[in-house]
């Protein structure tokens, strides 16, 4: 039996119906935190939440109206949020536009969590909440520049994924600097989950073959840094705006430290998801 937490928190986790999100939900609920499970599939989210006695919601991040509805549902049903974990994401092998007109990888991995955070921002600020973004070592592949944001030229699955994971780090940095809620991004490691199942890139064979999965860590181990950030105290246990791996500050793409790029990304994202000037 896991030890009861001395500081119970309400922790909303997106992408929590599988993988490290589900593992983190189980771990955090097991030590006394109130976990809110969010998944693309209502059935899978309920299957994770029910044994935990947790609330659950569904939202497809490829549809921004789902994100807007999720934000409204959370505002109505969850009186307080201490931690928002933006964990949902994926990699896709074809360039495809969502119903909102955005490249799918970019929307699911960055624009949707950006919008959700913005729609909850006043609550997060009032509650003294922290925001945790699941990024990746693939951020090192990101080539984002202010003039390239939204430019489809040179698209590839790995570049799209790397750009979106770099955006997760830049968003955490900008959020901490601009609006006050503590924020951090982290790399969970190479985790044996259903990630990359929707792609035929070489990553699929790493994640879906017995040999590849033997080289990877379990979802429970992959969730360790997420749990550490969610339970930790910013300024004492971790630095707001930072990027972490294995519960330690980690090196990443040098562009992740570019405040001008972070600001340009913020402006670009706010415009693309239809937020007014107050969000910029």
PDB file of C-alpha atoms in Angstrom:
ATOM      1  CA  UNK A   1       0.000   0.000   0.000  1.00  0.00           C
ATOM      2  CA  UNK A   2       1.313   3.428  -0.955  1.00  0.00           C
ATOM      3  CA  UNK A   3       1.846   6.076   1.678  1.00  0.00           C
ATOM      4  CA  UNK A   4      -0.839   8.757   1.967  1.00  0.00           C
ATOM      5  CA  UNK A   5       0.233  12.167   0.642  1.00  0.00           C
ATOM      6  CA  UNK A   6       0.498  14.914   3.259  1.00  0.00           C
ATOM      7  CA  UNK A   7      -0.592  17.516   0.679  1.00  0.00           C
ATOM      8  CA  UNK A   8      -3.621  16.205  -1.252  1.00  0.00           C
ATOM      9  CA  UNK A   9      -4.160  18.022  -4.541  1.00  0.00           C
ATOM     10  CA  UNK A  10      -6.674  18.052  -7.363  1.00  0.00           C
ATOM     11  CA  UNK A  11      -4.766  17.036 -10.489  1.00  0.00           C
ATOM     12  CA  UNK A  12      -6.289  17.109 -13.984  1.00  0.00           C
ATOM     13  CA  UNK A  13      -4.459  14.832 -16.432  1.00  0.00           C
ATOM     14  CA  UNK A  14      -5.187  14.807 -20.151  1.00  0.00           C
ATOM     15  CA  UNK A  15      -4.212  11.754 -22.148  1.00  0.00           C
ATOM     16  CA  UNK A  16      -4.897   9.755 -18.977  1.00  0.00           C
ATOM     17  CA  UNK A  17      -6.797   6.841 -20.482  1.00  0.00           C
ATOM     18  CA  UNK A  18      -3.582   5.003 -21.399  1.00  0.00           C
ATOM     19  CA  UNK A  19       0.202   5.030 -21.046  1.00  0.00           C
ATOM     20  CA  UNK A  20       1.991   7.327 -18.637  1.00  0.00           C
ATOM     21  CA  UNK A  21      -1.153   9.395 -18.073  1.00  0.00           C
ATOM     22  CA  UNK A  22      -3.056   6.397 -16.750  1.00  0.00           C
ATOM     23  CA  UNK A  23      -0.031   5.224 -14.739  1.00  0.00           C
ATOM     24  CA  UNK A  24       0.346   8.675 -13.176  1.00  0.00           C
ATOM     25  CA  UNK A  25      -3.380   8.836 -12.375  1.00  0.00           C
ATOM     26  CA  UNK A  26      -3.195   5.517 -10.538  1.00  0.00           C
ATOM     27  CA  UNK A  27      -0.053   6.497  -8.663  1.00  0.00           C
ATOM     28  CA  UNK A  28      -1.359   9.919  -7.614  1.00  0.00           C
ATOM     29  CA  UNK A  29      -4.792   8.638  -6.619  1.00  0.00           C
ATOM     30  CA  UNK A  30      -3.094   5.874  -4.621  1.00  0.00           C
ATOM     31  CA  UNK A  31      -1.413   8.409  -2.332  1.00  0.00           C
ATOM     32  CA  UNK A  32      -4.530  10.466  -1.690  1.00  0.00           C
ATOM     33  CA  UNK A  33      -4.692  13.034  -4.479  1.00  0.00           C
ATOM     34  CA  UNK A  34      -7.955  13.726  -6.286  1.00  0.00           C
ATOM     35  CA  UNK A  35      -7.310  12.862  -9.905  1.00  0.00           C
ATOM     36  CA  UNK A  36      -9.451  13.965 -12.849  1.00  0.00           C
ATOM     37  CA  UNK A  37      -9.003  11.651 -15.835  1.00  0.00           C
ATOM     38  CA  UNK A  38      -9.329  13.098 -19.353  1.00  0.00           C
ATOM     39  CA  UNK A  39      -9.097  10.906 -22.451  1.00  0.00           C
ATOM     40  CA  UNK A  40     -10.110  10.918 -26.095  1.00  0.00           C
ATOM     41  CA  UNK A  41     -12.254   7.814 -25.553  1.00  0.00           C
ATOM     42  CA  UNK A  42     -14.991   8.191 -22.939  1.00  0.00           C
ATOM     43  CA  UNK A  43     -15.037   4.427 -22.391  1.00  0.00           C
ATOM     44  CA  UNK A  44     -11.282   4.174 -21.822  1.00  0.00           C
ATOM     45  CA  UNK A  45     -11.271   7.233 -19.551  1.00  0.00           C
ATOM     46  CA  UNK A  46     -14.063   5.710 -17.474  1.00  0.00           C
ATOM     47  CA  UNK A  47     -12.209   2.382 -17.264  1.00  0.00           C
ATOM     48  CA  UNK A  48      -9.204   4.138 -15.711  1.00  0.00           C
ATOM     49  CA  UNK A  49     -11.242   6.449 -13.496  1.00  0.00           C
ATOM     50  CA  UNK A  50     -13.787   4.026 -12.064  1.00  0.00           C
ATOM     51  CA  UNK A  51     -11.412   1.928  -9.901  1.00  0.00           C
ATOM     52  CA  UNK A  52      -9.905   5.167  -8.574  1.00  0.00           C
ATOM     53  CA  UNK A  53     -13.239   6.740  -7.695  1.00  0.00           C
ATOM     54  CA  UNK A  54     -12.181   9.598  -9.966  1.00  0.00           C
ATOM     55  CA  UNK A  55     -14.123  11.914 -12.228  1.00  0.00           C
ATOM     56  CA  UNK A  56     -13.561  11.508 -15.936  1.00  0.00           C
ATOM     57  CA  UNK A  57     -14.145  13.541 -19.089  1.00  0.00           C
ATOM     58  CA  UNK A  58     -13.579  12.934 -22.787  1.00  0.00           C
ATOM     59  CA  UNK A  59     -12.276  15.266 -25.474  1.00  0.00           C
ATOM     60  CA  UNK A  60     -10.764  14.755 -28.914  1.00  0.00           C
ATOM     61  CA  UNK A  61      -7.951  17.282 -29.200  1.00  0.00           C
ATOM     62  CA  UNK A  62      -8.243  17.147 -32.988  1.00  0.00           C
ATOM     63  CA  UNK A  63     -11.458  19.155 -32.480  1.00  0.00           C
ATOM     64  CA  UNK A  64     -11.065  22.483 -30.714  1.00  0.00           C
ATOM     65  CA  UNK A  65     -14.780  22.584 -29.908  1.00  0.00           C
ATOM     66  CA  UNK A  66     -14.153  19.478 -27.788  1.00  0.00           C
ATOM     67  CA  UNK A  67     -11.430  21.391 -25.946  1.00  0.00           C
ATOM     68  CA  UNK A  68     -13.783  24.330 -25.345  1.00  0.00           C
ATOM     69  CA  UNK A  69     -16.455  21.962 -24.025  1.00  0.00           C
ATOM     70  CA  UNK A  70     -13.900  20.240 -21.801  1.00  0.00           C
ATOM     71  CA  UNK A  71     -12.864  23.563 -20.291  1.00  0.00           C
ATOM     72  CA  UNK A  72     -16.512  24.403 -19.537  1.00  0.00           C
ATOM     73  CA  UNK A  73     -17.086  20.961 -18.004  1.00  0.00           C
ATOM     74  CA  UNK A  74     -14.008  21.286 -15.801  1.00  0.00           C
ATOM     75  CA  UNK A  75     -15.013  24.763 -14.655  1.00  0.00           C
ATOM     76  CA  UNK A  76     -18.462  23.495 -13.661  1.00  0.00           C
ATOM     77  CA  UNK A  77     -17.490  20.176 -12.101  1.00  0.00           C
ATOM     78  CA  UNK A  78     -14.079  20.755 -10.519  1.00  0.00           C
ATOM     79  CA  UNK A  79     -14.124  23.471  -7.835  1.00  0.00           C
ATOM     80  CA  UNK A  80     -10.341  23.709  -7.626  1.00  0.00           C
ATOM     81  CA  UNK A  81      -7.425  22.701  -9.827  1.00  0.00           C
ATOM     82  CA  UNK A  82      -3.987  22.456  -8.231  1.00  0.00           C
ATOM     83  CA  UNK A  83      -2.189  20.907 -11.201  1.00  0.00           C
ATOM     84  CA  UNK A  84      -3.074  20.738 -14.894  1.00  0.00           C
ATOM     85  CA  UNK A  85      -1.077  18.092 -16.751  1.00  0.00           C
ATOM     86  CA  UNK A  86      -1.108  18.584 -20.528  1.00  0.00           C
ATOM     87  CA  UNK A  87      -0.171  15.029 -21.444  1.00  0.00           C
ATOM     88  CA  UNK A  88      -2.306  14.166 -24.496  1.00  0.00           C
ATOM     89  CA  UNK A  89      -0.409  13.876 -27.766  1.00  0.00           C
ATOM     90  CA  UNK A  90       0.595  11.762 -30.716  1.00  0.00           C
ATOM     91  CA  UNK A  91       2.596  11.393 -33.915  1.00  0.00           C
ATOM     92  CA  UNK A  92       0.967  10.833 -37.314  1.00  0.00           C
ATOM     93  CA  UNK A  93       2.552   9.757 -40.565  1.00  0.00           C
ATOM     94  CA  UNK A  94       0.496  11.809 -43.032  1.00  0.00           C
ATOM     95  CA  UNK A  95       0.002  15.536 -43.158  1.00  0.00           C
ATOM     96  CA  UNK A  96      -3.666  15.966 -42.384  1.00  0.00           C
ATOM     97  CA  UNK A  97      -5.738  18.998 -41.490  1.00  0.00           C
ATOM     98  CA  UNK A  98      -8.161  18.885 -38.571  1.00  0.00           C
ATOM     99  CA  UNK A  99     -11.743  20.168 -38.906  1.00  0.00           C
ATOM    100  CA  UNK A 100     -10.343  23.420 -37.488  1.00  0.00           C
ATOM    101  CA  UNK A 101      -7.917  23.719 -40.411  1.00  0.00           C
ATOM    102  CA  UNK A 102      -4.673  23.030 -38.533  1.00  0.00           C
ATOM    103  CA  UNK A 103      -2.053  20.351 -39.147  1.00  0.00           C
ATOM    104  CA  UNK A 104      -3.087  17.480 -36.883  1.00  0.00           C
ATOM    105  CA  UNK A 105       0.182  16.945 -34.989  1.00  0.00           C
ATOM    106  CA  UNK A 106       0.482  20.663 -34.262  1.00  0.00           C
ATOM    107  CA  UNK A 107      -3.093  20.946 -33.035  1.00  0.00           C
ATOM    108  CA  UNK A 108      -3.227  17.801 -30.901  1.00  0.00           C
ATOM    109  CA  UNK A 109       0.190  18.310 -29.303  1.00  0.00           C
ATOM    110  CA  UNK A 110       0.297  22.082 -28.954  1.00  0.00           C
ATOM    111  CA  UNK A 111      -2.709  24.179 -29.978  1.00  0.00           C
ATOM    112  CA  UNK A 112      -5.268  22.113 -28.046  1.00  0.00           C
ATOM    113  CA  UNK A 113      -3.357  22.126 -24.721  1.00  0.00           C
ATOM    114  CA  UNK A 114      -2.539  25.805 -25.263  1.00  0.00           C
ATOM    115  CA  UNK A 115      -6.254  26.537 -25.671  1.00  0.00           C
ATOM    116  CA  UNK A 116      -7.290  24.413 -22.691  1.00  0.00           C
ATOM    117  CA  UNK A 117      -4.753  26.149 -20.471  1.00  0.00           C
ATOM    118  CA  UNK A 118      -5.838  29.582 -21.661  1.00  0.00           C
ATOM    119  CA  UNK A 119      -9.518  28.822 -21.061  1.00  0.00           C
ATOM    120  CA  UNK A 120      -8.711  27.758 -17.502  1.00  0.00           C
ATOM    121  CA  UNK A 121      -6.023  30.378 -16.897  1.00  0.00           C
ATOM    122  CA  UNK A 122      -7.964  32.609 -14.519  1.00  0.00           C
ATOM    123  CA  UNK A 123      -8.865  29.596 -12.379  1.00  0.00           C
ATOM    124  CA  UNK A 124      -5.346  28.224 -12.472  1.00  0.00           C
ATOM    125  CA  UNK A 125      -3.935  31.588 -11.427  1.00  0.00           C
ATOM    126  CA  UNK A 126      -6.480  32.054  -8.636  1.00  0.00           C
ATOM    127  CA  UNK A 127      -5.862  28.533  -7.330  1.00  0.00           C
ATOM    128  CA  UNK A 128      -2.067  28.924  -7.411  1.00  0.00           C
ATOM    129  CA  UNK A 129      -1.924  25.962  -9.750  1.00  0.00           C
ATOM    130  CA  UNK A 130       0.980  24.451 -11.634  1.00  0.00           C
ATOM    131  CA  UNK A 131       0.952  23.408 -15.292  1.00  0.00           C
ATOM    132  CA  UNK A 132       2.966  20.391 -16.436  1.00  0.00           C
ATOM    133  CA  UNK A 133       3.530  19.729 -20.159  1.00  0.00           C
ATOM    134  CA  UNK A 134       4.622  16.336 -21.436  1.00  0.00           C
ATOM    135  CA  UNK A 135       7.337  17.063 -23.992  1.00  0.00           C
ATOM    136  CA  UNK A 136       9.987  14.754 -25.444  1.00  0.00           C
ATOM    137  CA  UNK A 137      13.647  14.445 -26.275  1.00  0.00           C
ATOM    138  CA  UNK A 138      12.330  14.864 -29.842  1.00  0.00           C
ATOM    139  CA  UNK A 139      12.165  18.594 -29.103  1.00  0.00           C
ATOM    140  CA  UNK A 140      15.838  18.594 -30.107  1.00  0.00           C
ATOM    141  CA  UNK A 141      14.643  17.979 -33.675  1.00  0.00           C
ATOM    142  CA  UNK A 142      12.418  21.047 -33.619  1.00  0.00           C
ATOM    143  CA  UNK A 143      13.306  23.823 -36.054  1.00  0.00           C
ATOM    144  CA  UNK A 144      10.763  26.429 -35.030  1.00  0.00           C
ATOM    145  CA  UNK A 145      11.492  30.023 -35.977  1.00  0.00           C
ATOM    146  CA  UNK A 146       9.058  32.949 -35.695  1.00  0.00           C
ATOM    147  CA  UNK A 147       8.831  33.269 -39.466  1.00  0.00           C
ATOM    148  CA  UNK A 148       8.187  29.527 -39.932  1.00  0.00           C
ATOM    149  CA  UNK A 149       5.233  29.090 -37.556  1.00  0.00           C
ATOM    150  CA  UNK A 150       2.420  27.420 -39.474  1.00  0.00           C
ATOM    151  CA  UNK A 151       4.552  26.977 -42.616  1.00  0.00           C
ATOM    152  CA  UNK A 152       3.808  23.532 -44.137  1.00  0.00           C
ATOM    153  CA  UNK A 153       6.951  23.408 -46.295  1.00  0.00           C
ATOM    154  CA  UNK A 154       9.376  20.641 -45.419  1.00  0.00           C
ATOM    155  CA  UNK A 155       6.760  18.707 -43.440  1.00  0.00           C
ATOM    156  CA  UNK A 156       7.645  15.254 -42.160  1.00  0.00           C
ATOM    157  CA  UNK A 157       6.214  13.235 -39.257  1.00  0.00           C
ATOM    158  CA  UNK A 158       9.378  13.605 -37.203  1.00  0.00           C
ATOM    159  CA  UNK A 159       9.790  17.309 -37.847  1.00  0.00           C
ATOM    160  CA  UNK A 160       6.115  17.967 -37.047  1.00  0.00           C
ATOM    161  CA  UNK A 161       6.430  16.000 -33.828  1.00  0.00           C
ATOM    162  CA  UNK A 162       9.731  17.647 -32.886  1.00  0.00           C
ATOM    163  CA  UNK A 163       8.315  21.113 -33.531  1.00  0.00           C
ATOM    164  CA  UNK A 164       5.268  20.386 -31.367  1.00  0.00           C
ATOM    165  CA  UNK A 165       7.389  19.020 -28.516  1.00  0.00           C
ATOM    166  CA  UNK A 166       9.654  22.080 -28.666  1.00  0.00           C
ATOM    167  CA  UNK A 167       6.469  24.158 -28.523  1.00  0.00           C
ATOM    168  CA  UNK A 168       5.481  22.369 -25.308  1.00  0.00           C
ATOM    169  CA  UNK A 169       8.711  23.560 -23.668  1.00  0.00           C
ATOM    170  CA  UNK A 170       8.429  27.087 -25.043  1.00  0.00           C
ATOM    171  CA  UNK A 171       4.834  27.299 -23.849  1.00  0.00           C
ATOM    172  CA  UNK A 172       5.806  26.280 -20.320  1.00  0.00           C
ATOM    173  CA  UNK A 173       8.593  28.856 -20.346  1.00  0.00           C
ATOM    174  CA  UNK A 174       6.296  31.627 -21.601  1.00  0.00           C
ATOM    175  CA  UNK A 175       3.483  30.679 -19.230  1.00  0.00           C
ATOM    176  CA  UNK A 176       5.780  30.918 -16.219  1.00  0.00           C
ATOM    177  CA  UNK A 177       7.186  34.232 -17.406  1.00  0.00           C
ATOM    178  CA  UNK A 178       4.014  35.956 -18.608  1.00  0.00           C
ATOM    179  CA  UNK A 179       1.133  34.945 -16.392  1.00  0.00           C
ATOM    180  CA  UNK A 180       2.381  33.553 -13.127  1.00  0.00           C
ATOM    181  CA  UNK A 181       1.185  29.923 -12.883  1.00  0.00           C
ATOM    182  CA  UNK A 182       4.235  27.790 -12.302  1.00  0.00           C
ATOM    183  CA  UNK A 183       4.914  25.625 -15.340  1.00  0.00           C
ATOM    184  CA  UNK A 184       7.385  22.986 -16.446  1.00  0.00           C
ATOM    185  CA  UNK A 185       7.900  20.510 -19.276  1.00  0.00           C
ATOM    186  CA  UNK A 186       9.477  17.074 -19.112  1.00  0.00           C
ATOM    187  CA  UNK A 187      10.637  14.096 -21.160  1.00  0.00           C
ATOM    188  CA  UNK A 188       9.236  10.797 -19.831  1.00  0.00           C
ATOM    189  CA  UNK A 189      11.755   8.574 -21.613  1.00  0.00           C
ATOM    190  CA  UNK A 190      11.124   5.906 -24.235  1.00  0.00           C
ATOM    191  CA  UNK A 191       7.996   4.297 -22.822  1.00  0.00           C
ATOM    192  CA  UNK A 192       6.398   1.040 -23.948  1.00  0.00           C
ATOM    193  CA  UNK A 193       2.872   2.311 -24.700  1.00  0.00           C
ATOM    194  CA  UNK A 194       0.484   2.547 -27.664  1.00  0.00           C
ATOM    195  CA  UNK A 195       2.197   5.776 -28.712  1.00  0.00           C
ATOM    196  CA  UNK A 196       3.022   5.887 -32.446  1.00  0.00           C
ATOM    197  CA  UNK A 197       0.457   3.177 -33.206  1.00  0.00           C
ATOM    198  CA  UNK A 198      -1.154   5.560 -35.717  1.00  0.00           C
ATOM    199  CA  UNK A 199       2.014   5.960 -37.754  1.00  0.00           C
ATOM    200  CA  UNK A 200       3.992   3.790 -40.165  1.00  0.00           C
ATOM    201  CA  UNK A 201       7.246   5.662 -39.489  1.00  0.00           C
ATOM    202  CA  UNK A 202      10.208   3.753 -38.011  1.00  0.00           C
ATOM    203  CA  UNK A 203       8.963   4.772 -34.565  1.00  0.00           C
ATOM    204  CA  UNK A 204       6.035   2.397 -35.005  1.00  0.00           C
ATOM    205  CA  UNK A 205       8.384  -0.566 -35.260  1.00  0.00           C
ATOM    206  CA  UNK A 206      10.257   0.574 -32.166  1.00  0.00           C
ATOM    207  CA  UNK A 207       7.041   0.792 -30.180  1.00  0.00           C
ATOM    208  CA  UNK A 208       5.209  -2.199 -31.660  1.00  0.00           C
ATOM    209  CA  UNK A 209       7.821  -4.960 -31.980  1.00  0.00           C
ATOM    210  CA  UNK A 210       8.966  -7.214 -29.122  1.00  0.00           C
ATOM    211  CA  UNK A 211      12.611  -6.201 -29.591  1.00  0.00           C
ATOM    212  CA  UNK A 212      11.801  -2.510 -29.604  1.00  0.00           C
ATOM    213  CA  UNK A 213       9.594  -2.754 -26.527  1.00  0.00           C
ATOM    214  CA  UNK A 214      12.337  -4.563 -24.610  1.00  0.00           C
ATOM    215  CA  UNK A 215      14.478  -1.457 -25.062  1.00  0.00           C
ATOM    216  CA  UNK A 216      11.824   0.740 -23.506  1.00  0.00           C
ATOM    217  CA  UNK A 217      10.673   1.483 -19.985  1.00  0.00           C
ATOM    218  CA  UNK A 218       7.287   0.762 -18.431  1.00  0.00           C
ATOM    219  CA  UNK A 219       4.533   3.403 -18.256  1.00  0.00           C
ATOM    220  CA  UNK A 220       4.972   3.388 -14.485  1.00  0.00           C
ATOM    221  CA  UNK A 221       8.629   4.382 -14.793  1.00  0.00           C
ATOM    222  CA  UNK A 222       7.802   6.859 -17.537  1.00  0.00           C
ATOM    223  CA  UNK A 223       5.277   8.532 -15.221  1.00  0.00           C
ATOM    224  CA  UNK A 224       7.787   9.095 -12.413  1.00  0.00           C
ATOM    225  CA  UNK A 225       8.861  12.597 -13.450  1.00  0.00           C
ATOM    226  CA  UNK A 226       5.248  13.601 -14.123  1.00  0.00           C
ATOM    227  CA  UNK A 227       4.277  12.465 -10.611  1.00  0.00           C
ATOM    228  CA  UNK A 228       7.307  14.223  -9.107  1.00  0.00           C
ATOM    229  CA  UNK A 229       6.419  17.512 -10.787  1.00  0.00           C
ATOM    230  CA  UNK A 230       2.726  17.213  -9.862  1.00  0.00           C
ATOM    231  CA  UNK A 231       3.523  16.562  -6.209  1.00  0.00           C
ATOM    232  CA  UNK A 232       6.434  18.979  -5.971  1.00  0.00           C
ATOM    233  CA  UNK A 233       6.554  22.610  -4.944  1.00  0.00           C
ATOM    234  CA  UNK A 234       7.754  25.041  -7.636  1.00  0.00           C
ATOM    235  CA  UNK A 235      10.692  27.078  -6.431  1.00  0.00           C
ATOM    236  CA  UNK A 236      11.642  24.387  -3.939  1.00  0.00           C
ATOM    237  CA  UNK A 237      11.552  21.079  -5.831  1.00  0.00           C
ATOM    238  CA  UNK A 238      11.665  22.381  -9.400  1.00  0.00           C
ATOM    239  CA  UNK A 239      12.181  25.658 -11.235  1.00  0.00           C
ATOM    240  CA  UNK A 240       9.212  27.157 -13.017  1.00  0.00           C
ATOM    241  CA  UNK A 241       9.796  27.403 -16.756  1.00  0.00           C
ATOM    242  CA  UNK A 242      12.271  24.527 -16.716  1.00  0.00           C
ATOM    243  CA  UNK A 243      12.588  21.279 -18.645  1.00  0.00           C
ATOM    244  CA  UNK A 244      13.173  17.999 -16.804  1.00  0.00           C
ATOM    245  CA  UNK A 245      14.150  14.405 -17.365  1.00  0.00           C
ATOM    246  CA  UNK A 246      14.491  11.756 -14.642  1.00  0.00           C
ATOM    247  CA  UNK A 247      13.496  14.417 -12.072  1.00  0.00           C
ATOM    248  CA  UNK A 248      16.462  16.608 -13.014  1.00  0.00           C
ATOM    249  CA  UNK A 249      16.976  19.649 -15.230  1.00  0.00           C
ATOM    250  CA  UNK A 250      17.836  18.437 -18.723  1.00  0.00           C
ATOM    251  CA  UNK A 251      19.419  19.873 -21.844  1.00  0.00           C
ATOM    252  CA  UNK A 252      17.259  20.327 -24.894  1.00  0.00           C
ATOM    253  CA  UNK A 253      17.056  22.324 -28.101  1.00  0.00           C
ATOM    254  CA  UNK A 254      18.795  25.726 -27.693  1.00  0.00           C
ATOM    255  CA  UNK A 255      15.683  27.317 -29.225  1.00  0.00           C
ATOM    256  CA  UNK A 256      13.802  26.356 -26.068  1.00  0.00           C
ATOM    257  CA  UNK A 257      15.560  29.257 -24.295  1.00  0.00           C
ATOM    258  CA  UNK A 258      14.582  31.875 -26.883  1.00  0.00           C
ATOM    259  CA  UNK A 259      12.066  34.221 -25.232  1.00  0.00           C
ATOM    260  CA  UNK A 260      11.388  36.025 -28.511  1.00  0.00           C
ATOM    261  CA  UNK A 261      10.441  32.711 -30.109  1.00  0.00           C
ATOM    262  CA  UNK A 262       8.288  31.833 -27.088  1.00  0.00           C
ATOM    263  CA  UNK A 263       6.457  35.154 -27.415  1.00  0.00           C
ATOM    264  CA  UNK A 264       5.977  34.717 -31.170  1.00  0.00           C
ATOM    265  CA  UNK A 265       4.639  31.207 -30.565  1.00  0.00           C
ATOM    266  CA  UNK A 266       2.217  32.541 -27.955  1.00  0.00           C
ATOM    267  CA  UNK A 267       0.872  35.221 -30.307  1.00  0.00           C
ATOM    268  CA  UNK A 268       0.619  32.762 -33.203  1.00  0.00           C
ATOM    269  CA  UNK A 269      -1.185  30.180 -31.059  1.00  0.00           C
ATOM    270  CA  UNK A 270      -3.657  32.644 -29.555  1.00  0.00           C
ATOM    271  CA  UNK A 271      -4.588  33.848 -33.018  1.00  0.00           C
ATOM    272  CA  UNK A 272      -4.950  30.332 -34.413  1.00  0.00           C
ATOM    273  CA  UNK A 273      -7.316  29.154 -31.660  1.00  0.00           C
ATOM    274  CA  UNK A 274      -9.429  32.292 -31.861  1.00  0.00           C
ATOM    275  CA  UNK A 275      -8.546  33.950 -28.570  1.00  0.00           C
ATOM    276  CA  UNK A 276      -8.893  37.695 -28.245  1.00  0.00           C
ATOM    277  CA  UNK A 277      -6.150  40.266 -27.574  1.00  0.00           C
ATOM    278  CA  UNK A 278      -6.433  39.704 -23.800  1.00  0.00           C
ATOM    279  CA  UNK A 279      -4.829  36.286 -24.250  1.00  0.00           C
ATOM    280  CA  UNK A 280      -1.851  37.819 -26.010  1.00  0.00           C
TER     281      UNK A 280
END
